[in-house]
Coordinates of C-alpha atoms in Angstrom, one line a residue:
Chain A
X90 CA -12.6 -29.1 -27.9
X91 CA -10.0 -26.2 -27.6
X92 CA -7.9 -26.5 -24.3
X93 CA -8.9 -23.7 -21.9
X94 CA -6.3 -23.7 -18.9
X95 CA -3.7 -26.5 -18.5
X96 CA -0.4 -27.6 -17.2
X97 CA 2.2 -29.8 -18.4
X98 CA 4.3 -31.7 -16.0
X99 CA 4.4 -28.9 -13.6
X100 CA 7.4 -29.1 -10.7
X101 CA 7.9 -27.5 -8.1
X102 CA 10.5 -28.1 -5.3
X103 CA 11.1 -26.7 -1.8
X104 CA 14.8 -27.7 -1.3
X105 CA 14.7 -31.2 -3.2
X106 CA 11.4 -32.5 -2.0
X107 CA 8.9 -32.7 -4.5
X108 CA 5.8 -30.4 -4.2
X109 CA 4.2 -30.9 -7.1
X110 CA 6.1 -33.1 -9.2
X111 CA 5.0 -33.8 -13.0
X112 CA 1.3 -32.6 -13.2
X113 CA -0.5 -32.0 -16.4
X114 CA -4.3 -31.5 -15.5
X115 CA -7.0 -29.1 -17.9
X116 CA -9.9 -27.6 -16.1
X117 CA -13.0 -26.2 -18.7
X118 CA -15.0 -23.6 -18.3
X119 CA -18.6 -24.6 -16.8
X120 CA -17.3 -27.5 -15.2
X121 CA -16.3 -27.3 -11.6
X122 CA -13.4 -29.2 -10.7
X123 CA -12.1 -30.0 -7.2
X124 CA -8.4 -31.1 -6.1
X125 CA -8.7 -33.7 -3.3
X126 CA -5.9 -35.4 -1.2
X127 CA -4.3 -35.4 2.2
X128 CA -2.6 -32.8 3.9
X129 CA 0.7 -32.4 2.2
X130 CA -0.3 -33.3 -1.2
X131 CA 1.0 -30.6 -3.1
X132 CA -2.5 -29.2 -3.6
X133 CA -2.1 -25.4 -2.9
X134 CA 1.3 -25.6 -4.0
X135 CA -0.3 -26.3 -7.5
X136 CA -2.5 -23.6 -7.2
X137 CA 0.2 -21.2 -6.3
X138 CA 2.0 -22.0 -9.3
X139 CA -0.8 -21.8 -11.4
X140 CA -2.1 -18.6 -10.5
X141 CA 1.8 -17.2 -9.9
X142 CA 2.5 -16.9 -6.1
X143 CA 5.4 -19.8 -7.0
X144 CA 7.3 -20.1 -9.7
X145 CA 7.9 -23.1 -11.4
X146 CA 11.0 -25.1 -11.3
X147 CA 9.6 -27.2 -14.4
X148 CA 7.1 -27.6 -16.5
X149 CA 4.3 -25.0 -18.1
X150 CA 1.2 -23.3 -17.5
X151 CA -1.0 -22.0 -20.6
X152 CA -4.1 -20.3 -20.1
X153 CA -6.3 -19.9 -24.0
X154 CA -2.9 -20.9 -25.9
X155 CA -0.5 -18.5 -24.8
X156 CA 2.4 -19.8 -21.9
X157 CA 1.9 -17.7 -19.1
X158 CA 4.1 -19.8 -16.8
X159 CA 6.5 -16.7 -16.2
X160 CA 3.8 -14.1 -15.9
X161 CA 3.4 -12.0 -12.7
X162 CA 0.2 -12.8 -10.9
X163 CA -0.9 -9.0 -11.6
X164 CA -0.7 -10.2 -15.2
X165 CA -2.6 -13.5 -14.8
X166 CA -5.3 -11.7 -13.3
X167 CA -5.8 -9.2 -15.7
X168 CA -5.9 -12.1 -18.5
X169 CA -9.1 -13.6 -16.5
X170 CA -7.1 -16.1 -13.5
X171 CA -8.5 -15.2 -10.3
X172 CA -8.5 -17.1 -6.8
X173 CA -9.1 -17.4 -3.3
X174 CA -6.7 -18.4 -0.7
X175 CA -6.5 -21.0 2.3
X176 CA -6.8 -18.2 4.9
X177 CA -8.9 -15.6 3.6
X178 CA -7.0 -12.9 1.8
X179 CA -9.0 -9.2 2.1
X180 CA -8.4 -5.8 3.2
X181 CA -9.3 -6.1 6.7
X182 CA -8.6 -2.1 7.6
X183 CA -10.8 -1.3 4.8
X184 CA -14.9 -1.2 4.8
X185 CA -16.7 -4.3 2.7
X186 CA -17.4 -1.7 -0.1
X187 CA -13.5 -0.5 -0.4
X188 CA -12.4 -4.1 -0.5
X189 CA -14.8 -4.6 -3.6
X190 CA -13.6 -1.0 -4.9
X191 CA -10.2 -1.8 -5.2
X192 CA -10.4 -4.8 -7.7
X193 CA -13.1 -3.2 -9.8
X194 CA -10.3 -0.5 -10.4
X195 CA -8.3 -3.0 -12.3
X196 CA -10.9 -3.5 -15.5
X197 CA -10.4 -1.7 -18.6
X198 CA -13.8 0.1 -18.4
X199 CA -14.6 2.1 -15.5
X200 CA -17.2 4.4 -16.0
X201 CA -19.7 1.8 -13.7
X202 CA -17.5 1.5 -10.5
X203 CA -20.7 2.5 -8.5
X204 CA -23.0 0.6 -10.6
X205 CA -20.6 -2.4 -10.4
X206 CA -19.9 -2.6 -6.7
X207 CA -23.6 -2.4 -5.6
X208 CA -24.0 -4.7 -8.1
X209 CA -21.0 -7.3 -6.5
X210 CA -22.2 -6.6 -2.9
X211 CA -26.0 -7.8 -3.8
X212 CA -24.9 -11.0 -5.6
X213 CA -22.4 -11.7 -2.8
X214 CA -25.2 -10.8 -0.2
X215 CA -23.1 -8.2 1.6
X216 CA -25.4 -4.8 1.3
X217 CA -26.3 -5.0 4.7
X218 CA -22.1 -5.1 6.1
X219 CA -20.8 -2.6 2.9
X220 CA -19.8 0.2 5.6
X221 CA -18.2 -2.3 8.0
X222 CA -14.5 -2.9 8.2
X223 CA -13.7 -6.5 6.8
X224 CA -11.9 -7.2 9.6
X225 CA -15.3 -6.7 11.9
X226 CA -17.9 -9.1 9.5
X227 CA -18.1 -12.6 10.3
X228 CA -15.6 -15.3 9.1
X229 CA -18.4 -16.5 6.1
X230 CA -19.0 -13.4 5.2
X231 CA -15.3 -12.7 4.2
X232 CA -15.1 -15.8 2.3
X233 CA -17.6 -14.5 0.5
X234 CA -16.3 -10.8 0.3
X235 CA -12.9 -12.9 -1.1
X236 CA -15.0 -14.4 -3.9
X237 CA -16.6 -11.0 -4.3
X238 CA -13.1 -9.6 -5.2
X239 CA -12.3 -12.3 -7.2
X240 CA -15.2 -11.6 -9.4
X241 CA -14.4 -8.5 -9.6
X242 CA -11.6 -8.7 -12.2
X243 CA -14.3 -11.1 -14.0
X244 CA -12.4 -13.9 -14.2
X245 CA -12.7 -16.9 -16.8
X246 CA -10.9 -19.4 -14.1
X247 CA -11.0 -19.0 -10.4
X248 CA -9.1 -21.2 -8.0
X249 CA -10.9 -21.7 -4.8
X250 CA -8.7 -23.1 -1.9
X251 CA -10.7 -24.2 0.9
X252 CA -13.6 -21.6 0.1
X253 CA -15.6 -24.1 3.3
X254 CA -13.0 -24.3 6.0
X255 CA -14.5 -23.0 9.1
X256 CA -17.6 -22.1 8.0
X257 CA -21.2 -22.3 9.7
X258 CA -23.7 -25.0 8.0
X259 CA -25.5 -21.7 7.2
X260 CA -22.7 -20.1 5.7
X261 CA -21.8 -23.2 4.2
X262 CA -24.8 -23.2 1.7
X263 CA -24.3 -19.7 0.6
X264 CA -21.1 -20.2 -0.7
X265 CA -22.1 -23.8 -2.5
X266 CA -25.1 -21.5 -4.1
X267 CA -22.3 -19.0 -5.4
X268 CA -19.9 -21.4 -6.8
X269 CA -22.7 -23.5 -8.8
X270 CA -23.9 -19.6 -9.7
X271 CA -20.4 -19.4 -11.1
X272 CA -20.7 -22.5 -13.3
X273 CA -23.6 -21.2 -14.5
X274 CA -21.7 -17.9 -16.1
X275 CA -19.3 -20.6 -17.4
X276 CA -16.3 -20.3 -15.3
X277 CA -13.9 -23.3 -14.8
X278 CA -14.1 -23.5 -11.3
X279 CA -10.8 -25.5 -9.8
X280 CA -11.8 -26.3 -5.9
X281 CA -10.0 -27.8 -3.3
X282 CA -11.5 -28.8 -0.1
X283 CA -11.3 -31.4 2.5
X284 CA -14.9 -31.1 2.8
X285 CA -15.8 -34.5 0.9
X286 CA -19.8 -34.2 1.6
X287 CA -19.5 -30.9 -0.4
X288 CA -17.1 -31.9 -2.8
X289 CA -19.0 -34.6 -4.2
X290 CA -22.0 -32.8 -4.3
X291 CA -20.7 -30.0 -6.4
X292 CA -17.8 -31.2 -8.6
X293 CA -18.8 -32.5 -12.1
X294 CA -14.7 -33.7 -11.8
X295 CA -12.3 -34.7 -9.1
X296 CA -8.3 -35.0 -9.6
X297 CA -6.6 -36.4 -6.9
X298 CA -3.2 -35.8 -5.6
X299 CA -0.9 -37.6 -3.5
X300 CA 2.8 -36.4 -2.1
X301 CA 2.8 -33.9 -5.3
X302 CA 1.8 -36.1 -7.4
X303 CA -1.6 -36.9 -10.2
X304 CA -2.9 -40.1 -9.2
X305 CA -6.1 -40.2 -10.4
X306 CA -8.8 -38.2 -12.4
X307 CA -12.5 -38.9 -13.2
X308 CA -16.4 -38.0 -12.3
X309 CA -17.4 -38.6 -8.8
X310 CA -18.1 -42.3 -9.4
X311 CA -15.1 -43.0 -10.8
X312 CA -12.9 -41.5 -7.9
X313 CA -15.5 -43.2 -5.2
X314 CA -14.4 -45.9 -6.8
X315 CA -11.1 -46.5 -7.5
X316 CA -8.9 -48.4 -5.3
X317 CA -5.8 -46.1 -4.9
X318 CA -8.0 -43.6 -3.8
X319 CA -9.3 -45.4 -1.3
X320 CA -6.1 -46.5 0.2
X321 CA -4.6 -42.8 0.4
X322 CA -7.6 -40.7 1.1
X323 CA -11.1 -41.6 0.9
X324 CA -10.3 -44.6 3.1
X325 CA -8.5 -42.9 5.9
X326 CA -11.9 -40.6 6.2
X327 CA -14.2 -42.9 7.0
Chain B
X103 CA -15.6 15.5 -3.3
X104 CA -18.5 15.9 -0.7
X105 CA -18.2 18.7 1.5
X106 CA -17.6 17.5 5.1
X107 CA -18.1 20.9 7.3
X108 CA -16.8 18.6 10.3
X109 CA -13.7 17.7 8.4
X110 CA -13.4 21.3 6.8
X111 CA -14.1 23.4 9.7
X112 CA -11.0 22.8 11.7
X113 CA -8.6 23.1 8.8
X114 CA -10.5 26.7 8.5
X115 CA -9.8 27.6 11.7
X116 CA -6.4 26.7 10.8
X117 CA -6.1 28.7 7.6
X118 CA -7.2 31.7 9.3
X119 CA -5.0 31.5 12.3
X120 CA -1.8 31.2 10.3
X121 CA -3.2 34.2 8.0
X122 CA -3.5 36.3 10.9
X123 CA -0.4 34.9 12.7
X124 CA 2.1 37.8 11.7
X125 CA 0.0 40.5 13.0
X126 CA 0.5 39.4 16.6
X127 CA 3.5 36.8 16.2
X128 CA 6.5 38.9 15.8
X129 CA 9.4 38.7 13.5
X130 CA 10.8 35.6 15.1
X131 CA 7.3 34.2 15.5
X132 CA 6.7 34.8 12.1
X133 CA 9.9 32.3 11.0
X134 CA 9.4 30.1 13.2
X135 CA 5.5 29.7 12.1
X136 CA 7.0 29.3 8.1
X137 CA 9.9 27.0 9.5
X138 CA 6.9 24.6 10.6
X139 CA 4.7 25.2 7.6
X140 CA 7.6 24.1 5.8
X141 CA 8.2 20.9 7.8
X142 CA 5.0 20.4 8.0
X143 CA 4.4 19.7 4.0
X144 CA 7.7 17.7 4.6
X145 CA 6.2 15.3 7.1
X146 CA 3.1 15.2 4.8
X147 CA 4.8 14.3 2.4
X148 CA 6.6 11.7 3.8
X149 CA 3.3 10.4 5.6
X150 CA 2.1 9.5 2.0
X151 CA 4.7 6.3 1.9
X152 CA 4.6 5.6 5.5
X153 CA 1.0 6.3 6.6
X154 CA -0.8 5.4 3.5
X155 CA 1.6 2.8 1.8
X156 CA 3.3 1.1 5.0
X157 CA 6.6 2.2 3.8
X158 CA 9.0 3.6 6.4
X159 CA 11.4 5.7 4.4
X160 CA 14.8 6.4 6.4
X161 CA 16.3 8.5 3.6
X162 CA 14.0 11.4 3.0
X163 CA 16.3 14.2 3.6
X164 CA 17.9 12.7 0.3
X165 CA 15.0 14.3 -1.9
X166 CA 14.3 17.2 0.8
X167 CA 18.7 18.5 -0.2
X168 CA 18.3 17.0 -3.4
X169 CA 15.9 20.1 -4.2
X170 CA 17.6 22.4 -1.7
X171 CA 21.0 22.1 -3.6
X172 CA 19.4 21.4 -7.1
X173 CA 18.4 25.6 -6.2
X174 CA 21.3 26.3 -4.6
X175 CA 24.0 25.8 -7.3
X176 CA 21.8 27.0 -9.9
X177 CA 21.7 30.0 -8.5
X178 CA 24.6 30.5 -6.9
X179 CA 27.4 28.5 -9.0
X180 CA 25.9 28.5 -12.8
X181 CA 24.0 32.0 -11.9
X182 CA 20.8 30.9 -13.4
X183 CA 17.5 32.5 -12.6
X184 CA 15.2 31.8 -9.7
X185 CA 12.4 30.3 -12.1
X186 CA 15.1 28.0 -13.8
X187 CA 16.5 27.1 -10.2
X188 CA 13.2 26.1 -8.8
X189 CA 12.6 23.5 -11.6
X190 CA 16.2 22.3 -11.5
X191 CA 15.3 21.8 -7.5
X192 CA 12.3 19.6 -8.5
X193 CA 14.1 18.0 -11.5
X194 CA 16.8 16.7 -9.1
X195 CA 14.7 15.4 -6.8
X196 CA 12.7 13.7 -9.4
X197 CA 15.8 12.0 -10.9
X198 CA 16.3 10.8 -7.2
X199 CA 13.2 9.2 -7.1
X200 CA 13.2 7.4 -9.2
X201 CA 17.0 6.1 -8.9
X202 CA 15.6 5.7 -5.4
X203 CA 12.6 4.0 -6.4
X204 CA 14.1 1.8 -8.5
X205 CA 16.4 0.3 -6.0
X206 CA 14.5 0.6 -2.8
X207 CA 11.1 -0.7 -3.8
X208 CA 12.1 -4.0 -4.5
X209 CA 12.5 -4.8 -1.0
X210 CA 9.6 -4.5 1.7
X211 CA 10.0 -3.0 5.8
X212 CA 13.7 -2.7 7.3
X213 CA 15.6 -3.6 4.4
X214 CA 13.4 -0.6 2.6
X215 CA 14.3 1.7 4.9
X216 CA 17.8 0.4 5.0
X217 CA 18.6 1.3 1.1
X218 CA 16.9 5.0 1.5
X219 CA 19.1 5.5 4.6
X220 CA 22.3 4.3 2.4
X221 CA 21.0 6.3 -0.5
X222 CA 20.2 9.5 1.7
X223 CA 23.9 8.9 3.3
X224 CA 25.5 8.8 0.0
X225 CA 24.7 11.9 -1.2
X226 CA 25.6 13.1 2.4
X227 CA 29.2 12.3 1.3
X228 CA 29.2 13.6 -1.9
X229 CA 27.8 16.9 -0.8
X230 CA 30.7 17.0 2.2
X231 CA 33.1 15.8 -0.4
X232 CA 32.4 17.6 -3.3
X233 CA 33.5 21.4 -2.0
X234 CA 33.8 23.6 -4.5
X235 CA 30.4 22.9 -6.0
X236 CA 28.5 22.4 -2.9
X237 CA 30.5 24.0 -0.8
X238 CA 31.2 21.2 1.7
X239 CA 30.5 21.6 5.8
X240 CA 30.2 25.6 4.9
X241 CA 26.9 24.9 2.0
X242 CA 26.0 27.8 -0.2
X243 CA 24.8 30.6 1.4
X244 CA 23.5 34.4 -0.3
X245 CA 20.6 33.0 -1.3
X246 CA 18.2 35.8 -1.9
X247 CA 14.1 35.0 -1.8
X248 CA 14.0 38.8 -2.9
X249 CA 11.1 39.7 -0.5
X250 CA 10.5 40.2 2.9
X251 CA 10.4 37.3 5.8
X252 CA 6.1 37.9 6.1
X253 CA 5.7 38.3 2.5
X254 CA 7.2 35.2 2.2
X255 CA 5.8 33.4 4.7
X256 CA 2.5 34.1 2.7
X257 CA 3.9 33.0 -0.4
X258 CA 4.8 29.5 1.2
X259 CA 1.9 28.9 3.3
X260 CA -0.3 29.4 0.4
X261 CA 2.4 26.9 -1.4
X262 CA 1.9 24.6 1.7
X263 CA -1.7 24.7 1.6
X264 CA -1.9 24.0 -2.1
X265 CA 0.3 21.6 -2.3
X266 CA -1.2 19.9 1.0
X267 CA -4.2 20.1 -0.8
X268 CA -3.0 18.2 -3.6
X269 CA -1.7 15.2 -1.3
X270 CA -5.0 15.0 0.3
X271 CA -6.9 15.0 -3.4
X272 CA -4.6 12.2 -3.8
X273 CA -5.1 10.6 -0.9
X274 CA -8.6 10.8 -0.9
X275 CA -8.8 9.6 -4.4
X276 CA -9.3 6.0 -6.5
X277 CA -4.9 5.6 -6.4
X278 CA -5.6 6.5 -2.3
X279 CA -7.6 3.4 -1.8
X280 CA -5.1 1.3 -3.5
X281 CA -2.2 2.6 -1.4
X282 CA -3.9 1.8 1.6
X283 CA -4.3 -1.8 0.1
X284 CA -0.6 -2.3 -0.6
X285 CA -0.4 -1.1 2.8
X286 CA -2.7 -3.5 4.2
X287 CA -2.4 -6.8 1.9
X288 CA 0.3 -6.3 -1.2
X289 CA -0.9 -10.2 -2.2
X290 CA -4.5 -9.3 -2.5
X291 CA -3.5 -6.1 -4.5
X292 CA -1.7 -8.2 -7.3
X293 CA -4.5 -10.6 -7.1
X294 CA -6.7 -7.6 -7.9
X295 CA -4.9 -7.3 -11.0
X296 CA -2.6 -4.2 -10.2
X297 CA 1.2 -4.2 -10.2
X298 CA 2.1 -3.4 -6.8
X299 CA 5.4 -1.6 -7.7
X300 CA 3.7 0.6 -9.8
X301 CA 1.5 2.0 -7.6
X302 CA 4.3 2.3 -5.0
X303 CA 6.7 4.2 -7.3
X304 CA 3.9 6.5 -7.9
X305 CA 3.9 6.5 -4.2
X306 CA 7.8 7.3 -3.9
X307 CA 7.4 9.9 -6.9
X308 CA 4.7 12.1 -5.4
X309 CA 6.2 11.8 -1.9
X310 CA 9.3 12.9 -2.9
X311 CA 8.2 15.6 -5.3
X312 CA 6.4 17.3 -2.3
X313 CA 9.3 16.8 -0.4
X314 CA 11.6 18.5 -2.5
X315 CA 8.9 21.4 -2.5
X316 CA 9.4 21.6 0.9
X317 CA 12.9 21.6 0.6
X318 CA 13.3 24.9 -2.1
X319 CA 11.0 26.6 0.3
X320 CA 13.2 25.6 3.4
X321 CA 16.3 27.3 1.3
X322 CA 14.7 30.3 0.5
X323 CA 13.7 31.0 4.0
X324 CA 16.8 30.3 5.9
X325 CA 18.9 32.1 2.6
X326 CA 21.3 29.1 2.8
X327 CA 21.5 25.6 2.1
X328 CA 23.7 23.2 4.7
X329 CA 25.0 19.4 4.9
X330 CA 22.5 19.3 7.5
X331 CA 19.6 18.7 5.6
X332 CA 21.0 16.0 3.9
X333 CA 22.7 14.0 6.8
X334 CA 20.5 11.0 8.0
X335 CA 19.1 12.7 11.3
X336 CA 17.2 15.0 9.1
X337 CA 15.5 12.2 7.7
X338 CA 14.3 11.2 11.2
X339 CA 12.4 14.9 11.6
X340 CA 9.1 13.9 9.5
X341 CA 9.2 9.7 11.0
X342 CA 9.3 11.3 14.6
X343 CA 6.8 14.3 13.5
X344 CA 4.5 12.0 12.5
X345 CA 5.0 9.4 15.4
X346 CA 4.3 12.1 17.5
X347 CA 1.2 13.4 15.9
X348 CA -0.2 10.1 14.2
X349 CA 0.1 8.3 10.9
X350 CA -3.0 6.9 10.4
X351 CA -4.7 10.2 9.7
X352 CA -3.9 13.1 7.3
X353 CA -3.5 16.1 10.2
X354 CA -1.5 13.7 12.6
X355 CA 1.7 14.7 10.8
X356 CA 1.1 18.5 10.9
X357 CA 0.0 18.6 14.5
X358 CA 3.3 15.9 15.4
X359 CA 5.6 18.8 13.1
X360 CA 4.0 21.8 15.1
X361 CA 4.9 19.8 19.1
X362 CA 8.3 19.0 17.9
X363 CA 9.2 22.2 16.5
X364 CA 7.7 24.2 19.2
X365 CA 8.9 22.1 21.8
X366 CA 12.4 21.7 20.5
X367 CA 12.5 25.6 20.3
X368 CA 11.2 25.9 23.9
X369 CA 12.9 23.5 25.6
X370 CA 16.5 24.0 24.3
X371 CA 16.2 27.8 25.7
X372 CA 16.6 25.6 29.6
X373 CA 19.1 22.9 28.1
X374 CA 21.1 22.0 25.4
X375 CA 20.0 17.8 26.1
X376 CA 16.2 18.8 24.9
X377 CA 16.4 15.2 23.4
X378 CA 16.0 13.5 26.0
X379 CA 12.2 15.0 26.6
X380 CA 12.1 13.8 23.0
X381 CA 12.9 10.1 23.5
X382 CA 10.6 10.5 26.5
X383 CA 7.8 11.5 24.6
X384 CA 8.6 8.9 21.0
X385 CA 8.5 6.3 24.2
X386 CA 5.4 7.1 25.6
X387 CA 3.8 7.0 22.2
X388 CA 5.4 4.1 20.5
X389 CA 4.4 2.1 24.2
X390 CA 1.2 3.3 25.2
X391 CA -0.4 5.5 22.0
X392 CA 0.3 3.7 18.5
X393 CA -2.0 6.4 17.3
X394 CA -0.4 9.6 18.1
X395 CA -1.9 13.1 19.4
X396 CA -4.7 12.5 16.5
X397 CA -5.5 9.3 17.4
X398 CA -5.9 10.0 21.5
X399 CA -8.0 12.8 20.7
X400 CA -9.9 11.1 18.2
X401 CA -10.2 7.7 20.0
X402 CA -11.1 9.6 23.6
X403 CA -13.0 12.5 22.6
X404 CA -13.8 12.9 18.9
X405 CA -15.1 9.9 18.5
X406 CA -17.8 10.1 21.4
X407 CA -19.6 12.7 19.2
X408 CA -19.0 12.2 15.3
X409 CA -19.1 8.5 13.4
X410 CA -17.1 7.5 10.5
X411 CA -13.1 7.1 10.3
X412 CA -10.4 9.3 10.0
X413 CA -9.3 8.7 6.7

């Protein structure tokens, strides 16, 4: 099959130690694919560089063929790479629907803006807070509203760091229901999250990194499974 | 655009009482009234970076003189027309934003304002420097606005009032919203696919366009154009207008432009020192009311009776 989005031995240093050092990993669309490892690993670093936040000191990033390891994140975006950050990233001096607004604004067509962002709001669940300043909805609900703007752009890969990190159980289960809703519009969904319960009941794949670097890839069994794992991660949660 | 009457009302009022003001202001009144008009659109304009795009600009005056003296010496050095004049005043400041833009937008907060404030200051020098064109610490004056001082404070409030009306269009439109999201998270902005530079040079460009209206009006008025408009403290009028009347909302820098004009006026007929009332006041506000005249009355009263924000 075609390669979708992939790196090759991607580097990046912060002032000689090694961040991510060497990683070549390939995420598909439909497949959700989470990042585990310990604090420290190098996995938001990666993300950063994929989606353009960092730059790469080595290495590439290609997206549908085409190098886009130089590209602006504006420009990576508007090729279909969206994401979510660690601490959520939104307007928070701007109402629900504004937050959703301003994304929208970015797509080629724009006659449906309206149409669009009722239409965002209701899949996201958020009608009900649309009027209310981000800042003033609860801490789910602006993971969600982050996802919301992601989709916005309608993205063909969307990096999701830590979409569960202080969440509610309630809250918890909306956003697993949206991210298998986004495998089923055939996404590649790249997820990191420390939240191994979740993790392996949503990921069809799990990489795993360790002080920068790849050390293992494979399904859920596999990764359960293999020794290294165990002694850098998986072991040390139990 | 909906029609608001709560938002429209006041701004009525307003229209009318400047309309009427002549026929019970007096001839000093009268300039005076224009004089604020014309800072007013100035602090406006400059609101549109620092209000709506989080962008503290410490170099206005550059585009404000830009347009003054782009007027002046055409008219009074290469003898062109008014007409041609006026566009060579918005051509120059044009130019200057985007030189300005350019050089200054690639940097965020103080080291922003810094590069305005150096840009600003270098065309300080060049207009001290450079006498026989700009006439150095004397400026150009015998600059005629060929009507009388009501007539044309008609003609520049209704300029004022469109082109106020054009900043608020802008404001309240689609490009609006995504100032205020550069303002409020740049990262999310690029992550929503737009170029954040872009939309702040468009910023820049229609802030200092307005500017420089303000500016040719300014000249006409006082018949004159002087260093003083381009030194640095000029560019401090609009930040400590709108400081005084509030940033976060459209008429907070026309309310902070008519207290610091009025009081300046009032308060230097008992002392020359009228600045220190001034840096009591920027205190006060800066310490204990972030939001400015709008905001308290907003916040206290306003807000008691009508819902929904002021932007």
């Amino acid at each position: 099959m075609e390669k979708f989005f992939w790196t090759e031995n991607l580097t990046k240093r912060f002032d000689g130690l090694v961040a991510v050092g060497n990683v070549s990993l390939s995420f598909t669309p439909g497949v959700i694919t989470a990042i585990i490892g310990p604090n420290g690993a190098g996995k938001t670093t990666f993300v950063n560089v994929c989606t353009g936040v960092l730059r790469a000191d080595g290495g590439k990033v290609y997206f549908r063929g085409r190098d886009i390891t130089n590209l602006p994140p504006d420009r990576r975006v508007s090729l279909g790479v969206g994401r979510t950050f660690q601490i959520t990233n939104i307007f928070q001096g701007l109402t629900v629907r504004e937050n959703v607004r301003i994304p929208l604004l970015s797509r080629k067509r724009r006659a449906d803006l309206e149409e669009e962002t009722e239409k965002l709001l209701s899949l996201l669940n958020l009608q009900d807070v649309s009027e209310t300043l981000a800042a003033n909805i609860s801490h789910g609900d602006q993971k969600l509203l982050e996802m919301a703007m992601c989709l916005a752009v309608e993205p063909e890969i969307l990096f999701l760091d830590e979409p569960l990190a202080g969440v509610t159980p309630a809250e918890k289960g909306r956003i697993i229901d949206v991210i298998f809703s986004l495998k089923e519009r055939g996404l590649a969904v790249v997820l990191i999250e420390h939240d191994m319960d979740s993790v392996f009941k949503v990921a069809d794949e799990i990489a795993v990194m360790h002080r920068g670097e790849l050390i293992a890839r494979g399904v859920p069994e596999e990764i359960k499974n293999d020794q290294r794992v165990i002694d850098v991660y998986l072991g040390g949660l139990e | 655009m909906k029609f608001d009457v709560r938002k429209t009302a006041p701004f009525a009022l307003f229209a009318l009482f400047v309309f009427l003001f002549p026929l019970f202001g007096g001839k000093y009144g009268t300039f005076l009234m224009a004089r604020i008009g014309i800072l007013s659109l100035y602090a406006v304009a400059f609101n549109v970076l620092f209000g709506y795009g989080g962008l503290l600009s410490f170099g206005h005056a550059l585009f404000f003189s830009g347009a003054a003296y782009g007027l002046g010496i055409a008219l009074l050095v290469l003898d062109w027309p008014l007409w041609t004049g006026l566009l060579i005043g918005l051509l120059v400041t044009f130019l200057f934003a985007l030189v300005a833009g350019f050089l200054s937008l690639r940097h965020k907060e103080i080291h922003f304002a810094m590069v305005t404030l150096a840009l600003s200051m270098l065309f300080w020098g060049i207009v001290m420097k450079w006498r026989h064109v700009t006439g150095g610490e004397d400026g150009l004056a015998g600059i005629s606005r060929g009507m009388s001082v009501r007539a044309f404070y008609y003609l520049s409030w209704t300029v004022i009032f469109v082109s106020m009306a054009v900043v608020y269009r802008i404001l309240s439109s689609d490009f609006g919203l995504l100032l205020r999201g550069v303002r409020e998270n740049d990262l999310r902005v690029l992550f929503s696919g737009h170029s954040v530079r872009r939309v702040r040079m468009i910023a820049f460009v229609f802030s200092a366009l307005f500017t420089g209206v303000a500016g040719i009006l300014w000249t006409l008025l006082d018949g004159a154009v002087t260093p003083a408009v381009s030194h640095w403290s000029f560019s401090a009028v609009p930040v400590i207008a709108t400081l005084i009347g509030g940033p976060q909302s459209f008429a907070g820098p026309i309310v902070g432009t008519f207290v610091y004009v009025l009081a300046e006026d009032y308060i230097t007929k008992y002392t020359m020192y009228w600045q220190i009332f001034l840096g009591l006041v920027i205190l006060a506000i800066v310490l204990f009311f972030r939001g400015g005249i709008v905001g308290i009355v907003y916040d206290r009263i306003l807000s008691r009776f009508v819902s929904g924000g002021e932007e």
